């Protein structure tokens, strides 16, 4: 490749500095040339740490999008603006990586997909858990058909006490909702991807705001303010797919449970099963006997050497950039992320009405 891809970052907060910028900076085909944040000092700091010498800084994303030299935009803002900025970037002729969840509503997500089709630009969503070693291996297993028809699955996103107290996580208007849209979205995306099943038939769901009302609560990031905790603290869904498969989805930031797992899934198929609860385990039956295989995902094998392996964020960034360079489909297709958003929205709707939602 003779020309580097000029990449712009819109939203220079935690996810930008913790995930996207370190990974993008390792890719030789990428030049980080523009940074935008409504708090300009954040954009300035990111540009100084990761940008090219002539990197530009903006407070207004619309001004940034006027720069015709920008090829790719990463939208890393609060959920409320995902759709607005992503659509504007696509319309401006940029390829777009938008952080999860895709949008606050399924209608917004649908508009994002339509904009990508209309403009011919690539759109992907930041479901980085697909790129973990256990996820990559299990997807190869299911793709090969080792589990047969997967007709029952569980999507796990349970924290015992890990409520994010910074930013807009507890703000229903800007965030959309709580743990279901924040971490439940990862678990559901992972499960649907493993099943290769994106045709929901009906959804039942319940959400709870029980522990969020407690003052001075134990929490990984310190006590939350009950007055500002306006989203659910846990949510649960029962999903039936068109082919009859069943998925249960569990998500919490705060729950009195010792069964804690985040962004993992359990699969049950006609030929075998798998789970990610204690490492990656494949189970089944062979010659009339049951077996459980624990997969060794380490890359070492020599004393004092751990081997070489990309972390999930680095692999996600590299494959995304390669899909643009090689004009191939991104690993996370926007149509798949749209279905995730539709199911999450249906769980919230079912919780409000007490009725099943049919697609």
XYZ file of C-alpha atoms in Angstrom:
359
model
C 0.000 0.000 0.000
C 1.501 3.362 -1.038
C -0.856 5.578 0.964
C -1.678 5.354 4.626
C -5.282 5.480 5.778
C -5.965 8.731 7.595
C -7.992 7.883 10.700
C -9.951 10.359 12.835
C -11.131 9.836 16.398
C -14.411 11.392 17.545
C -14.681 11.045 21.312
C -11.309 10.995 23.107
C -12.380 9.501 26.433
C -11.733 6.201 28.177
C -12.543 3.759 25.374
C -10.452 5.773 22.897
C -7.371 5.829 25.105
C -7.880 2.403 26.625
C -8.588 0.460 23.442
C -8.666 2.148 20.043
C -5.699 4.498 20.073
C -3.088 2.059 21.439
C -4.144 -0.566 18.887
C -4.422 1.752 15.872
C -1.011 3.244 16.650
C 0.581 -0.193 16.085
C -0.698 -0.476 12.499
C 1.804 0.841 9.957
C -0.940 1.549 7.387
C -2.676 3.978 9.775
C -2.020 7.671 10.345
C -3.966 9.232 13.216
C -4.547 12.686 11.772
C -7.612 14.184 13.498
C -9.088 14.211 16.991
C -12.395 15.593 18.244
C -14.004 15.938 21.651
C -16.473 18.407 23.151
C -13.857 18.791 25.899
C -11.069 20.091 23.685
C -8.308 19.335 26.170
C -9.047 15.596 25.791
C -8.615 15.840 22.023
C -5.400 17.815 22.445
C -3.987 15.251 24.864
C -4.866 12.333 22.557
C -3.353 14.108 19.556
C -0.129 14.747 21.443
C 0.108 11.115 22.522
C -0.905 9.352 19.295
C -1.322 11.842 16.451
C 0.858 12.743 13.498
C 2.952 15.880 13.733
C 0.329 17.863 11.833
C -2.710 16.259 13.505
C -5.711 18.570 13.802
C -7.954 19.022 16.830
C -11.682 19.818 16.853
C -14.528 20.436 19.271
C -17.180 20.129 16.523
C -17.300 16.770 14.720
C -19.046 18.348 11.729
C -15.978 20.519 11.113
C -13.787 17.424 11.270
C -15.940 15.635 8.677
C -15.322 18.459 6.214
C -11.708 17.285 5.942
C -11.673 15.295 2.699
C -8.293 13.720 3.491
C -9.824 11.631 6.295
C -10.562 8.040 5.210
C -11.819 6.426 8.416
C -13.657 7.688 11.493
C -13.922 5.935 14.863
C -17.052 7.069 16.727
C -16.298 6.681 20.450
C -18.900 8.961 22.019
C -21.794 8.303 24.441
C -24.534 6.057 23.028
C -26.949 8.918 22.421
C -24.819 10.286 19.556
C -23.620 7.046 17.923
C -26.180 7.080 15.115
C -26.070 10.822 14.431
C -22.283 10.975 14.094
C -21.897 7.629 12.293
C -24.481 8.531 9.650
C -22.915 11.966 9.140
C -19.472 10.376 8.745
C -20.754 7.826 6.221
C -22.482 10.593 4.281
C -19.192 12.511 4.294
C -17.512 9.586 2.549
C -15.742 8.011 5.533
C -15.593 4.378 6.624
C -16.887 4.098 10.199
C -16.041 2.044 13.253
C -18.669 2.799 15.921
C -18.287 1.579 19.468
C -20.916 -0.725 20.895
C -23.815 -0.632 21.389
C -24.673 0.321 17.835
C -27.311 2.887 18.850
C -29.858 3.749 21.527
C -32.754 2.436 19.413
C -33.241 -0.128 16.668
C -34.614 2.585 14.378
C -31.373 4.544 14.707
C -29.373 1.372 14.107
C -31.430 0.629 10.998
C -30.713 4.122 9.690
C -26.992 3.476 10.178
C -27.184 0.290 8.099
C -29.140 2.102 5.391
C -26.555 4.900 5.320
C -23.741 2.373 4.860
C -25.604 0.726 1.968
C -26.464 4.079 0.425
C -22.941 5.470 0.560
C -21.058 2.264 -0.178
C -18.818 2.879 2.819
C -17.900 0.248 5.395
C -19.501 0.271 8.830
C -18.581 -1.951 11.747
C -19.367 -2.032 15.472
C -16.829 -2.463 18.288
C -17.686 -5.939 19.556
C -14.101 -6.689 20.544
C -14.948 -9.855 22.505
C -15.257 -11.702 19.201
C -11.500 -11.312 18.873
C -10.448 -13.018 22.124
C -8.509 -16.294 21.666
C -11.314 -18.386 23.199
C -13.938 -16.698 21.012
C -11.894 -17.133 17.854
C -11.308 -20.820 18.586
C -14.904 -21.555 19.516
C -16.157 -19.821 16.378
C -13.952 -22.114 14.282
C -15.400 -25.091 16.158
C -19.013 -24.039 15.546
C -18.320 -22.977 11.949
C -16.948 -26.454 11.214
C -20.136 -27.960 12.632
C -18.571 -29.818 15.559
C -21.508 -28.951 17.836
C -24.151 -29.771 15.221
C -27.291 -27.627 15.386
C -27.000 -25.282 18.371
C -30.563 -25.079 19.691
C -29.981 -23.793 23.229
C -27.572 -21.110 24.403
C -26.913 -18.834 27.341
C -25.422 -15.337 27.032
C -23.630 -14.357 30.257
C -22.873 -10.793 31.391
C -23.053 -10.925 35.189
C -21.085 -8.682 37.523
C -21.556 -9.033 41.270
C -20.693 -5.400 42.113
C -19.053 -3.466 39.291
C -21.196 -0.453 38.492
C -19.369 2.140 36.342
C -19.765 5.428 38.188
C -18.004 7.771 35.731
C -19.129 9.396 32.504
C -22.775 8.907 31.525
C -23.169 5.217 32.369
C -25.896 5.874 34.963
C -27.690 8.480 32.821
C -30.652 6.894 31.028
C -31.042 9.742 28.551
C -27.460 9.710 27.278
C -26.623 6.042 27.819
C -29.980 4.583 26.811
C -30.051 1.975 29.572
C -27.846 0.064 31.975
C -25.964 -3.256 32.005
C -28.117 -4.871 29.325
C -27.118 -2.332 26.671
C -23.594 -1.940 28.093
C -22.297 -5.489 28.687
C -25.295 -7.668 27.825
C -24.829 -6.475 24.249
C -21.373 -8.133 24.140
C -22.681 -11.450 25.439
C -25.604 -11.499 23.017
C -23.432 -10.560 20.040
C -20.997 -13.339 20.919
C -23.796 -15.911 21.238
C -25.550 -15.029 17.980
C -22.204 -15.067 16.158
C -21.396 -18.543 17.453
C -24.844 -19.812 16.443
C -24.791 -17.938 13.114
C -28.441 -17.220 13.813
C -29.854 -13.718 13.328
C -33.556 -14.427 12.978
C -35.406 -13.817 16.279
C -39.073 -14.754 16.557
C -40.067 -13.535 20.028
C -38.601 -12.032 23.185
C -39.658 -11.926 26.825
C -37.748 -9.849 29.331
C -37.518 -8.332 32.789
C -35.398 -5.493 34.118
C -34.746 -4.589 37.752
C -33.682 -1.473 39.642
C -33.249 -2.951 43.100
C -29.676 -2.599 44.313
C -29.099 0.730 42.570
C -31.223 2.407 45.243
C -28.768 1.482 48.004
C -26.470 4.119 49.511
C -22.797 3.526 50.298
C -22.906 0.214 48.448
C -19.889 -2.001 47.880
C -18.640 -1.451 44.352
C -15.469 -1.954 42.337
C -15.258 1.770 41.562
C -16.611 3.065 44.850
C -20.209 3.738 45.937
C -22.637 5.065 43.354
C -25.042 7.946 43.871
C -28.563 6.422 44.058
C -30.039 9.717 42.829
C -28.017 9.515 39.607
C -28.551 5.757 39.099
C -31.449 6.089 36.637
C -30.937 2.854 34.666
C -31.572 -0.786 35.555
C -29.022 -2.690 37.655
C -29.906 -6.072 36.112
C -31.893 -7.462 33.191
C -32.855 -10.871 31.840
C -34.231 -12.035 28.515
C -35.718 -15.182 26.994
C -35.302 -15.240 23.221
C -36.873 -17.671 20.775
C -35.453 -17.806 17.266
C -37.372 -18.573 14.068
C -35.811 -22.049 13.838
C -36.948 -22.864 17.384
C -33.609 -22.262 19.115
C -33.700 -20.711 22.597
C -31.313 -18.159 24.092
C -31.334 -16.878 27.659
C -29.566 -13.569 28.292
C -28.481 -12.370 31.729
C -26.849 -9.026 32.470
C -26.062 -7.144 35.675
C -23.795 -4.495 37.100
C -24.935 -5.365 40.619
C -26.463 -8.696 41.619
C -26.272 -10.866 44.717
C -24.689 -13.798 42.915
C -21.391 -15.677 43.038
C -21.938 -16.985 39.512
C -20.078 -14.162 37.787
C -19.193 -14.190 34.079
C -18.923 -11.398 31.545
C -19.057 -11.559 27.736
C -19.252 -15.331 27.662
C -21.647 -17.904 26.271
C -22.731 -21.493 26.766
C -23.808 -23.514 23.726
C -25.735 -26.787 23.471
C -25.980 -28.533 20.120
C -27.053 -31.846 18.662
C -23.468 -33.129 18.421
C -21.799 -31.400 21.353
C -21.645 -28.433 23.655
C -19.259 -25.717 24.778
C -18.845 -23.095 27.467
C -16.419 -20.324 28.377
C -17.050 -20.327 32.108
C -13.743 -21.891 33.258
C -11.610 -21.464 30.212
C -12.909 -22.901 26.943
C -14.443 -26.359 27.329
C -15.922 -28.581 24.624
C -18.140 -31.454 25.709
C -19.790 -34.363 23.941
C -20.203 -38.119 23.613
C -17.828 -40.578 21.921
C -18.202 -44.379 21.700
C -20.895 -44.315 24.362
C -18.798 -42.255 26.770
C -19.011 -38.598 27.761
C -15.994 -36.353 27.344
C -14.927 -32.832 28.266
C -11.997 -31.228 26.446
C -10.300 -28.208 27.974
C -8.680 -26.190 25.212
C -5.144 -24.886 25.828
C -5.163 -21.357 24.405
C -1.661 -20.436 25.510
C 0.968 -19.632 22.893
C 3.991 -20.714 24.924
C 5.692 -24.100 25.076
C 9.213 -23.041 25.914
C 10.484 -22.146 29.377
C 10.647 -18.405 30.076
C 8.829 -17.579 26.817
C 5.132 -16.770 26.666
C 4.827 -16.798 22.878
C 3.365 -14.176 20.606
C -0.321 -13.362 20.347
C -2.383 -10.286 19.540
C -4.782 -9.128 22.183
C -8.422 -8.753 21.211
C -8.238 -4.987 20.676
C -5.173 -5.243 18.424
C -6.732 -8.026 16.342
C -10.009 -6.132 16.054
C -8.234 -2.986 14.832
C -5.980 -4.833 12.392
C -8.768 -6.865 10.783
C -10.920 -3.736 10.497
C -8.188 -1.789 8.714
C -7.409 -4.794 6.480
C -11.086 -5.016 5.463
C -10.821 -1.446 4.166
C -7.487 -1.986 2.417
C -8.603 -5.267 0.823
C -12.236 -4.197 0.290
C -13.641 -7.185 2.193
C -16.488 -7.435 4.688
C -15.601 -6.473 8.275
C -15.735 -9.234 10.874
C -18.633 -7.496 12.638
C -21.256 -6.730 10.016
C -23.655 -3.860 10.750
C -26.654 -6.040 9.855
C -25.641 -8.425 12.678
C -25.250 -5.585 15.168
C -28.688 -4.305 14.157
C -30.267 -7.615 15.235
C -28.493 -7.376 18.600
C -29.966 -3.902 19.090
C -33.437 -5.080 18.059
C -33.374 -7.920 20.605
C -32.106 -5.693 23.431
C -34.812 -3.138 22.667
C -37.418 -5.917 22.693
C -36.280 -7.040 26.159
C -36.763 -3.509 27.465
C -40.158 -3.241 25.776
C -41.280 -6.590 27.170
C -40.139 -5.555 30.648
C -42.268 -2.400 30.434
C -45.405 -4.045 29.049
C -45.192 -7.468 30.673
C -45.877 -8.988 27.252
C -43.854 -10.891 24.681
C -42.505 -8.941 21.707
C -42.885 -10.638 18.327
C -40.745 -9.895 15.290
